[in-house]
C-alpha atoms as a PDB file:
ATOM      1  CA  MET A   1     -11.352 -16.046   1.816  1.00  0.00           C
ATOM      2  CA  ILE A   2     -10.832 -14.723   5.320  1.00  0.00           C
ATOM      3  CA  LYS A   3      -8.087 -16.656   7.051  1.00  0.00           C
ATOM      4  CA  MET A   4      -8.300 -15.431  10.625  1.00  0.00           C
ATOM      5  CA  VAL A   5     -10.413 -12.982  12.576  1.00  0.00           C
ATOM      6  CA  VAL A   6      -9.688 -12.315  16.250  1.00  0.00           C
ATOM      7  CA  LEU A   7     -11.790 -10.126  18.520  1.00  0.00           C
ATOM      8  CA  TYR A   8      -9.744  -8.627  21.347  1.00  0.00           C
ATOM      9  CA  SER A   9     -12.344  -8.015  24.014  1.00  0.00           C
ATOM     10  CA  THR A  10     -12.864  -7.368  27.698  1.00  0.00           C
ATOM     11  CA  GLY A  11     -16.609  -7.909  27.533  1.00  0.00           C
ATOM     12  CA  CYS A  12     -17.431  -4.193  27.557  1.00  0.00           C
ATOM     13  CA  PRO A  13     -20.597  -2.902  25.837  1.00  0.00           C
ATOM     14  CA  LYS A  14     -18.719  -1.995  22.624  1.00  0.00           C
ATOM     15  CA  CYS A  15     -17.094  -5.446  22.611  1.00  0.00           C
ATOM     16  CA  LYS A  16     -20.535  -7.037  22.834  1.00  0.00           C
ATOM     17  CA  VAL A  17     -21.737  -4.885  19.907  1.00  0.00           C
ATOM     18  CA  LEU A  18     -18.931  -6.206  17.682  1.00  0.00           C
ATOM     19  CA  GLU A  19     -19.604  -9.767  18.845  1.00  0.00           C
ATOM     20  CA  LYS A  20     -23.260  -9.428  17.912  1.00  0.00           C
ATOM     21  CA  LYS A  21     -22.407  -7.925  14.508  1.00  0.00           C
ATOM     22  CA  LEU A  22     -19.941 -10.734  13.768  1.00  0.00           C
ATOM     23  CA  ASP A  23     -22.491 -13.361  14.803  1.00  0.00           C
ATOM     24  CA  MET A  24     -25.264 -11.762  12.733  1.00  0.00           C
ATOM     25  CA  LYS A  25     -23.038 -11.831   9.623  1.00  0.00           C
ATOM     26  CA  GLY A  26     -21.957 -15.421  10.292  1.00  0.00           C
ATOM     27  CA  ILE A  27     -18.294 -14.444  10.466  1.00  0.00           C
ATOM     28  CA  GLN A  28     -16.203 -17.003  12.304  1.00  0.00           C
ATOM     29  CA  TYR A  29     -13.816 -15.492  14.826  1.00  0.00           C
ATOM     30  CA  GLN A  30     -11.822 -16.240  17.924  1.00  0.00           C
ATOM     31  CA  LYS A  31     -12.300 -14.162  21.051  1.00  0.00           C
ATOM     32  CA  ASN A  32      -9.154 -13.203  22.928  1.00  0.00           C
ATOM     33  CA  ASN A  33      -9.379 -11.560  26.353  1.00  0.00           C
ATOM     34  CA  SER A  34      -5.693 -11.779  27.279  1.00  0.00           C
ATOM     35  CA  VAL A  35      -4.703  -8.316  28.510  1.00  0.00           C
ATOM     36  CA  MET A  36      -1.013  -9.281  28.310  1.00  0.00           C
ATOM     37  CA  GLU A  37      -1.373 -10.156  24.627  1.00  0.00           C
ATOM     38  CA  MET A  38      -3.320  -6.944  23.945  1.00  0.00           C
ATOM     39  CA  VAL A  39      -0.575  -4.880  25.613  1.00  0.00           C
ATOM     40  CA  SER A  40       2.111  -6.708  23.623  1.00  0.00           C
ATOM     41  CA  LEU A  41       0.260  -5.763  20.406  1.00  0.00           C
ATOM     42  CA  GLY A  42      -0.004  -2.126  21.479  1.00  0.00           C
ATOM     43  CA  ILE A  43      -3.769  -2.286  22.011  1.00  0.00           C
ATOM     44  CA  THR A  44      -4.798   0.419  24.475  1.00  0.00           C
ATOM     45  CA  GLN A  45      -8.562   0.385  23.890  1.00  0.00           C
ATOM     46  CA  VAL A  46     -10.954  -2.426  23.126  1.00  0.00           C
ATOM     47  CA  PRO A  47     -12.620  -3.761  21.174  1.00  0.00           C
ATOM     48  CA  VAL A  48     -10.067  -4.373  18.458  1.00  0.00           C
ATOM     49  CA  LEU A  49     -10.699  -6.711  15.567  1.00  0.00           C
ATOM     50  CA  GLN A  50      -7.711  -8.363  13.934  1.00  0.00           C
ATOM     51  CA  VAL A  51      -8.362  -9.392  10.343  1.00  0.00           C
ATOM     52  CA  GLU A  52      -5.538 -11.288   8.637  1.00  0.00           C
ATOM     53  CA  GLY A  53      -3.007  -9.545  10.882  1.00  0.00           C
ATOM     54  CA  LYS A  54      -4.422  -6.003  10.547  1.00  0.00           C
ATOM     55  CA  LEU A  55      -5.748  -4.366  13.724  1.00  0.00           C
ATOM     56  CA  LEU A  56      -9.033  -2.469  13.361  1.00  0.00           C
ATOM     57  CA  ASP A  57     -10.461  -0.142  15.998  1.00  0.00           C
ATOM     58  CA  PHE A  58     -14.196  -0.122  16.771  1.00  0.00           C
ATOM     59  CA  ALA A  59     -15.156   2.231  13.910  1.00  0.00           C
ATOM     60  CA  ASP A  60     -13.013   0.465  11.295  1.00  0.00           C
ATOM     61  CA  ALA A  61     -14.122  -2.959  12.539  1.00  0.00           C
ATOM     62  CA  THR A  62     -17.777  -1.943  12.268  1.00  0.00           C
ATOM     63  CA  THR A  63     -17.217  -0.708   8.712  1.00  0.00           C
ATOM     64  CA  TRP A  64     -15.379  -3.924   7.769  1.00  0.00           C
ATOM     65  CA  ILE A  65     -18.107  -6.142   9.241  1.00  0.00           C
ATOM     66  CA  ASN A  66     -20.843  -4.175   7.465  1.00  0.00           C
ATOM     67  CA  GLN A  67     -19.039  -4.666   4.127  1.00  0.00           C
ATOM     68  CA  GLN A  68     -18.936  -8.452   4.484  1.00  0.00           C
ATOM     69  CA  ARG A  69     -21.494 -10.712   2.857  1.00  0.00           C
ATOM     70  CA  SER A  70     -23.829 -12.447   5.273  1.00  0.00           C
ATOM     71  CA  ASP A  71     -22.557 -15.921   4.383  1.00  0.00           C
ATOM     72  CA  CYS A  72     -18.849 -15.556   5.225  1.00  0.00           C
ATOM     73  CA  LYS A  73     -18.715 -18.881   7.084  1.00  0.00           C
END
């Protein structure tokens, strides 16, 4: 069971792609657009998906989302 998924986003085109993928799979997530928090986590490029504490860049996040079942709610 997935405990927490956070999408660190600035609303850029790649961020919107991950949002759409998450929504299509029915994965519940929180969106965080706090630049200060991103900097404190060492995030220098968005989007970043945080899954149970692990930070995933765009490519890894896309792979992770694609591996999830469509009924992750």
